[in-house]
Coordinates of C-alpha atoms and ligand atoms in Angstrom, one line a residue:
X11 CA 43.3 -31.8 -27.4
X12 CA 42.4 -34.3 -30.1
X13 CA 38.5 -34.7 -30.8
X14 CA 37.3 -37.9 -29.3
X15 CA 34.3 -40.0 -30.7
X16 CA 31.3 -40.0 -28.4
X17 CA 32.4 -43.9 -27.3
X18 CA 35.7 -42.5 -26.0
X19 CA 33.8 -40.1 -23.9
X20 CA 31.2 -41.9 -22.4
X21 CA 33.8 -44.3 -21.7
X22 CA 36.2 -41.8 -20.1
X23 CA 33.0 -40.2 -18.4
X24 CA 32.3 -44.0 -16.7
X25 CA 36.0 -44.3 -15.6
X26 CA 35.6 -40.9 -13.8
X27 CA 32.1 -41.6 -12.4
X28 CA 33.2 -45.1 -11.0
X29 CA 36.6 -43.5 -9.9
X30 CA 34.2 -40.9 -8.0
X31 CA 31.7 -43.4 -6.4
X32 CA 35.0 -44.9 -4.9
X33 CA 37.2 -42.4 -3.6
X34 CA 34.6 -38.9 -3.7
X35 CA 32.6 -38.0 -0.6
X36 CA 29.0 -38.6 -0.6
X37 CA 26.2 -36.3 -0.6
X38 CA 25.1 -37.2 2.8
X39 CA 26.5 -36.2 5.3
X40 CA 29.2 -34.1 3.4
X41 CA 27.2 -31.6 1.8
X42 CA 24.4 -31.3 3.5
X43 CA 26.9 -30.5 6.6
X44 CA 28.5 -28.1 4.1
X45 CA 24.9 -26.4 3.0
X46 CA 24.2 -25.9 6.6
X47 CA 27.0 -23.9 7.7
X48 CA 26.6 -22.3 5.0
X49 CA 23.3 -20.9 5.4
X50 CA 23.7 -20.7 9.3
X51 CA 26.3 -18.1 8.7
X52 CA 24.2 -16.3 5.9
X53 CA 21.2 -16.3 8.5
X54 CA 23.7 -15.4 11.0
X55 CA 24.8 -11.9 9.0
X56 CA 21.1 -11.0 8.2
X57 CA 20.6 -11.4 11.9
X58 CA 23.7 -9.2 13.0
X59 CA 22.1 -6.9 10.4
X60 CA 18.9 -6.2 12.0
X61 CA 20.3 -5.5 15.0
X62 CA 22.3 -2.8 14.0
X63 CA 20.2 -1.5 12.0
X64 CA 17.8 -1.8 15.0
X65 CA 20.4 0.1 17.2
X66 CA 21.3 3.0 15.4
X67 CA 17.7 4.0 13.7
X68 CA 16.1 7.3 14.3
X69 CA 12.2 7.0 14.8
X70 CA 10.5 9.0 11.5
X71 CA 7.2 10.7 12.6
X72 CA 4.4 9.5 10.5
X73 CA 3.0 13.3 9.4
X74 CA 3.0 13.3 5.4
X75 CA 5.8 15.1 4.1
X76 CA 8.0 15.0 6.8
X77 CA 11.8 14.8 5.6
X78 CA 12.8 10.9 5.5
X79 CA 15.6 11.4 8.7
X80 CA 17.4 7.9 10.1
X81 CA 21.1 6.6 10.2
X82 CA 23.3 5.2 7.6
X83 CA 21.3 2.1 7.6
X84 CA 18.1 4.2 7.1
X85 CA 14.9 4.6 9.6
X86 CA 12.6 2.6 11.1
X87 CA 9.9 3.6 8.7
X88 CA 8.8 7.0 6.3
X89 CA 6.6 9.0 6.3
X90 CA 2.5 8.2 5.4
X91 CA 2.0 8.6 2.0
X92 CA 0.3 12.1 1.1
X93 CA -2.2 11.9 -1.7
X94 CA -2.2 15.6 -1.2
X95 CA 1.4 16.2 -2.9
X96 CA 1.2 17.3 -6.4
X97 CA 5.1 17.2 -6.9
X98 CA 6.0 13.4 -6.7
X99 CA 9.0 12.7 -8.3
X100 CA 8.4 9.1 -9.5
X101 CA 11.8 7.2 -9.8
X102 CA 12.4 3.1 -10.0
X103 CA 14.6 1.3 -7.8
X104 CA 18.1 1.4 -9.2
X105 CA 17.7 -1.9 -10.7
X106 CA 15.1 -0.7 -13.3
X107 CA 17.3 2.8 -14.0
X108 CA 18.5 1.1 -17.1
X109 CA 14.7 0.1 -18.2
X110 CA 13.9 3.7 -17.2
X111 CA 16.6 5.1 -19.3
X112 CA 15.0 3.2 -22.3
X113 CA 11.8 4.9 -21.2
X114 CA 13.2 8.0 -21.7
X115 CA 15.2 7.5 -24.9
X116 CA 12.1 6.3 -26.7
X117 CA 10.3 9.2 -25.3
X118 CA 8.0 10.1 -28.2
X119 CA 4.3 8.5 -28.4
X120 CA 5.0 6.7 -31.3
X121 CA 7.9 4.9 -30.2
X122 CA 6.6 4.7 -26.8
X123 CA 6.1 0.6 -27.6
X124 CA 9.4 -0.3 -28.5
X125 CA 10.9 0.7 -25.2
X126 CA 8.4 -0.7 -22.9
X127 CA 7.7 -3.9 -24.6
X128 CA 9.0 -4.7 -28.1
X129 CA 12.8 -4.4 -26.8
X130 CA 12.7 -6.0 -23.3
X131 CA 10.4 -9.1 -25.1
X132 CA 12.8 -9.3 -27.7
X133 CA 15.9 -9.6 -24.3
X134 CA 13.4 -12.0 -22.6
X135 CA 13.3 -14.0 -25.8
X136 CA 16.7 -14.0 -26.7
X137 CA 17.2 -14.5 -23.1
X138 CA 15.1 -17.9 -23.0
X139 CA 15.9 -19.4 -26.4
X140 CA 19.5 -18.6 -26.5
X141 CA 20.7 -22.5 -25.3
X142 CA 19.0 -23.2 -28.8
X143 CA 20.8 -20.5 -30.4
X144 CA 24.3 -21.0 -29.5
X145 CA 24.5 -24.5 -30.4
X146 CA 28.9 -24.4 -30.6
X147 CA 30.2 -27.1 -28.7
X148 CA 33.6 -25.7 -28.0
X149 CA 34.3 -24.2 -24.5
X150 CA 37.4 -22.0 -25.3
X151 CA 36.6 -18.1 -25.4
X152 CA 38.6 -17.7 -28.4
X153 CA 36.6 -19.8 -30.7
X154 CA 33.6 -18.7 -29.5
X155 CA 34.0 -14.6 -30.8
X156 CA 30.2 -14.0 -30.4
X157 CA 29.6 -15.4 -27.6
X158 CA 32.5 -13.4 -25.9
X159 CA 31.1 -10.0 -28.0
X160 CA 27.7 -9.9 -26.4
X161 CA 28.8 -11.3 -23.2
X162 CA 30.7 -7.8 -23.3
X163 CA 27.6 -5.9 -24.9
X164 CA 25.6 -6.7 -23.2
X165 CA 26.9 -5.9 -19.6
X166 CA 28.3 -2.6 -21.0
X167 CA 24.7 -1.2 -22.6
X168 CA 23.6 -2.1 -19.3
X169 CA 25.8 -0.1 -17.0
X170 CA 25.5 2.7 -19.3
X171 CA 21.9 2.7 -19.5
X172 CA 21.9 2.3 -15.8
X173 CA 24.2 5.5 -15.1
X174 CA 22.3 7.5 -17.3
X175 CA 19.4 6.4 -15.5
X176 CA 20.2 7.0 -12.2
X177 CA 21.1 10.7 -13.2
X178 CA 17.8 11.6 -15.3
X179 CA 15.6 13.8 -13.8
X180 CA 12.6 11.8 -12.5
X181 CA 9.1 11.1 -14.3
X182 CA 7.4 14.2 -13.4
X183 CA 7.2 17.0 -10.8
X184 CA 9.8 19.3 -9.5
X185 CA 13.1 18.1 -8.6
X186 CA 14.1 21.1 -7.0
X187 CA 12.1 23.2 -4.3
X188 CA 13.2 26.1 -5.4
X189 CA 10.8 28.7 -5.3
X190 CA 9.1 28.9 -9.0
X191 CA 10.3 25.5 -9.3
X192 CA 7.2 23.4 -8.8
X193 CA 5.0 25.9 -10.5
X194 CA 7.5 25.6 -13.8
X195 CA 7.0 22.0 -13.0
X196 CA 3.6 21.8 -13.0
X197 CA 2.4 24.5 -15.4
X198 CA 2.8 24.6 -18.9
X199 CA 6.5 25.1 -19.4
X200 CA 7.7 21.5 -18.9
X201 CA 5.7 20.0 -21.8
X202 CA 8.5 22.1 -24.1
X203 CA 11.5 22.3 -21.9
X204 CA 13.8 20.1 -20.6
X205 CA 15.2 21.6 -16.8
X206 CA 17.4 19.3 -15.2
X207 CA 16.3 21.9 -11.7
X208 CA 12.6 21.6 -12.1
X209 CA 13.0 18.3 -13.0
X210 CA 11.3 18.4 -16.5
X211 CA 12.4 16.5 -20.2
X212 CA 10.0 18.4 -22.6
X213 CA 11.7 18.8 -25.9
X214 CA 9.7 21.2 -28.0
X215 CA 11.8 24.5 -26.8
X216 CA 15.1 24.8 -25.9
X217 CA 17.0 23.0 -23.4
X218 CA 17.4 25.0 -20.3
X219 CA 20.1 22.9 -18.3
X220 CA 22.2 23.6 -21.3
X221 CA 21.4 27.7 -22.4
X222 CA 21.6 29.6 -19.7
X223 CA 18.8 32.4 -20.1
X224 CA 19.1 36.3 -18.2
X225 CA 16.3 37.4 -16.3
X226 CA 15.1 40.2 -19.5
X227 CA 14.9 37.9 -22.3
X228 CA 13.2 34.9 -19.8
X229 CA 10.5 37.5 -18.6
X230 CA 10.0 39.0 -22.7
X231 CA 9.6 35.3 -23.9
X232 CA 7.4 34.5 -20.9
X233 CA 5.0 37.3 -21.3
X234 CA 5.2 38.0 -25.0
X235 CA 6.0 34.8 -26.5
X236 CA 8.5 33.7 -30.0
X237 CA 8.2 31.6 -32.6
X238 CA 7.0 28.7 -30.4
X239 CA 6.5 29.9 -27.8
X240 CA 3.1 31.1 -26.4
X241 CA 3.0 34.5 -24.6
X242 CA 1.7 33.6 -21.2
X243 CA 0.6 37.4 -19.9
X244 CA -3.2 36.1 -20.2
X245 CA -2.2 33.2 -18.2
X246 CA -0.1 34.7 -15.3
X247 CA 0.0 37.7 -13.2
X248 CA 2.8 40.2 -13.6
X249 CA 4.4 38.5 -10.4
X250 CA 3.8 34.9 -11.4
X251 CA 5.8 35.5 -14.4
X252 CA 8.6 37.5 -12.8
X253 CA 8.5 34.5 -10.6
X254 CA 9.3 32.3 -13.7
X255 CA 11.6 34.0 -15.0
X256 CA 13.7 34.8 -12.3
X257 CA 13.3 30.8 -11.7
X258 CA 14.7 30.6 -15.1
X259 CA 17.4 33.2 -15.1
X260 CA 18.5 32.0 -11.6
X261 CA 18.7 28.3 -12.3
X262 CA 19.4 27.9 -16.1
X263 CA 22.8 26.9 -17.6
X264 CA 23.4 24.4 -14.7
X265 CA 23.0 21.1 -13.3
X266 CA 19.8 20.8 -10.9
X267 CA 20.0 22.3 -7.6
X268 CA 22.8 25.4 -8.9
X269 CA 22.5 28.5 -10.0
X270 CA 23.8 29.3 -13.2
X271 CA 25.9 32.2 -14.9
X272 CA 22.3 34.1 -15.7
X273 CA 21.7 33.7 -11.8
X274 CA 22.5 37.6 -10.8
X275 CA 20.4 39.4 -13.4
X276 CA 17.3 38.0 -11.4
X277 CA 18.6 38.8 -7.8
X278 CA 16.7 42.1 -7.7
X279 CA 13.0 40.2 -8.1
X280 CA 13.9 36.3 -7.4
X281 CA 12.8 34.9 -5.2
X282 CA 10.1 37.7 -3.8
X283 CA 8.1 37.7 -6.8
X284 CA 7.7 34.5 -5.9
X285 CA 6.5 35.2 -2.6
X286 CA 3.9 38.0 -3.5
X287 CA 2.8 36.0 -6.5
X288 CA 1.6 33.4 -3.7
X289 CA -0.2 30.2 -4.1
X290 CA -2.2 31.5 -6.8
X291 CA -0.4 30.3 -10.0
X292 CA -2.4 27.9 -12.5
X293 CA -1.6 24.9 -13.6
X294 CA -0.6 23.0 -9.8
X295 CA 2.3 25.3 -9.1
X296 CA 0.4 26.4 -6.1
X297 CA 2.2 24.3 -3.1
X298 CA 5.7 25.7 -4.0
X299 CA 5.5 29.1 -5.2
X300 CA 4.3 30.1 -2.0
X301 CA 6.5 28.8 0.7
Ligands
HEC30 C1 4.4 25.1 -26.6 C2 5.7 25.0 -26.1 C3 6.3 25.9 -25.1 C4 5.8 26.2 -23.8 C5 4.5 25.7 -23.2 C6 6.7 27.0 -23.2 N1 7.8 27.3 -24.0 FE1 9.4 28.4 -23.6 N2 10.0 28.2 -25.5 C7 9.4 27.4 -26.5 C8 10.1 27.6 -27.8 C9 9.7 26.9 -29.1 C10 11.2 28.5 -27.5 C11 12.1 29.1 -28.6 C12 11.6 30.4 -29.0 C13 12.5 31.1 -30.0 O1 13.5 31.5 -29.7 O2 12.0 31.1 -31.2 C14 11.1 28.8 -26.1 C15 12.0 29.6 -25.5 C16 12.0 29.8 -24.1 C17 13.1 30.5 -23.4 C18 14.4 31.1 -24.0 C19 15.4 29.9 -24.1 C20 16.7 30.3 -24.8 O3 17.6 29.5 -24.6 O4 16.7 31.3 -25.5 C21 12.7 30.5 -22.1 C22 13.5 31.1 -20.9 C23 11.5 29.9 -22.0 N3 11.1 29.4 -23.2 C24 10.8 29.7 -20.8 C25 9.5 29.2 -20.7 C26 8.7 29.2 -19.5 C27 9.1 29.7 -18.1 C28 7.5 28.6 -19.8 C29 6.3 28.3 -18.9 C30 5.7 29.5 -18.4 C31 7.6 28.2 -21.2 N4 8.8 28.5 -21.7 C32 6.6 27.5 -21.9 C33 8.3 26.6 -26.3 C34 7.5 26.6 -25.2

């Protein structure tokens, strides 16, 4: 199409606009008729909504702690709130799991600010001024390469960030109720190790999800420590760390909520250590090692 000057197009534009005001339909009554049935059937669904959902739910009891029950559309309410549980397992909405993920790949204290506000003000920025920024009048995708790249960046670091998101482990506490879980949680051992069951991202020692660990060398490196790893016999009781490490042994080398290759060599004393160990472990294990 050849350029036209700005003359041609207003004229053209004032052609169209006076072609319009002849033959178009007007706003009133057309689409205000057109709004309304609109939104009456949008009301209309939301409606139809809540009665089903009103139909099918299954009452929750209020008791804290009590297992969030209900059909597919979910219950009528949750449980109350207990201040008293230690093993929260804060996660966003899935809407956030992609500011989340940024949480967690700028992890470290020193980069803590440039994944909670230097990045997303520099989106919200960029966001805001970027009418001002892309200033190229053409409409056609092919001449507008940049455009078109972070219009497909954009989306794309968004879904990722958002899968890997939704399958991190949350911010703190055990993901698992494993017995041993909550205490591993809790104690000492999740400021240096990442455990995808106990739902922990320290990265000081090795990686448990990934290596897994037998029941000997978890209980040895528990009571005795290496390298950087501090011997914890002064901390636990001989059945608090068999608890541990048969925790370890059982669930290492696998995703949360499996037991791993090591799993067998722990059989023998997982989970009743964990049972005569009892709520007495340090460091806010005390809930789960017990039960
Ligand atoms: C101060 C950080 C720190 C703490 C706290 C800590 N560990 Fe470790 N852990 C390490 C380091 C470092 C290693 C690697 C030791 C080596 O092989 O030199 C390690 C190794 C291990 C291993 C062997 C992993 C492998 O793949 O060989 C296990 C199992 C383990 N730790 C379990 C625990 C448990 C259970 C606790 C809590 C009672 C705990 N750790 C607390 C730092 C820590």
């Amino acid at each position: 199409m050849p350029r036209l000057t700005a003359r041609e197009r207003r004229d053209r534009y004032q052609r169209e606009y006076a072609f319009q005001k002849r033959h178009g339909k007007s706003f009133f009554p057309h689409a205000v008729f057109h709004d309304t049935i609109v939104s009456l059937i949008v009301v209309g669904i939301i409606m139809g909504m809540s009665v089903l959902w009103w139909a099918q739910f299954e009452p929750v009891p209020m008791e804290p702690g009590v297992e969030r029950a209900g059909g597919i559309l979910g219950p009528a309410y949750e449980g109350r709130a207990d201040p008293g549980v230690e093993a929260y397992d804060p996660k966003p909405e899935w809407y956030f799991f992609f500011l989340f993920e940024l949480l967690r790949i700028f992890k470290t204290p020193e980069l803590l600010l440039v994944g909670s506000v230097i990045i997303p003000t520099i989106w919200m920025v960029l966001l805001i001024g970027w009418p001002f920024i892309d200033r190229n009048p053409d409409r056609r995708l092919s001449r507008r390469p940049i455009a078109l790249a972070v219009g497909v960046c954009v989306p794309i670091v968004l879904l990722t960030l958002t899968f890997y998101g939704s399958k991190a482990p949350g911010a703190g506490g055990a993901a698992s109720d494993a017995p041993g879980a909550a205490a591993f949680a809790g104690g000492a051992c999740s400021t240096c190790h990442t455990f995808a069951d106990a739902g922990t991202a320290g990265n000081v020692g090795p990686n448990l999800t990934e290596g897994a660990v037998n029941y000997e060398t978890a209980y040895d490196l528990i009571a005795n420590g290496k390298g950087g790893m501090p011997a914890f016999s002064g901390t636990y009781s001989e059945d608090e760390m068999k608890c541990l490490a048969g925790y370890v042994a059982t669930h290492s080398g696998a995703p949360a909520g499996e037991e791993g290759p090591e799993a067998a060599t722990a059989a023998e004393v997982y989970p009743a250590a964990c049972e005569t160990a009892g709520g007495l472990f340090a460091g806010g294990g005390a809930a789960a090692a017990g039960d």
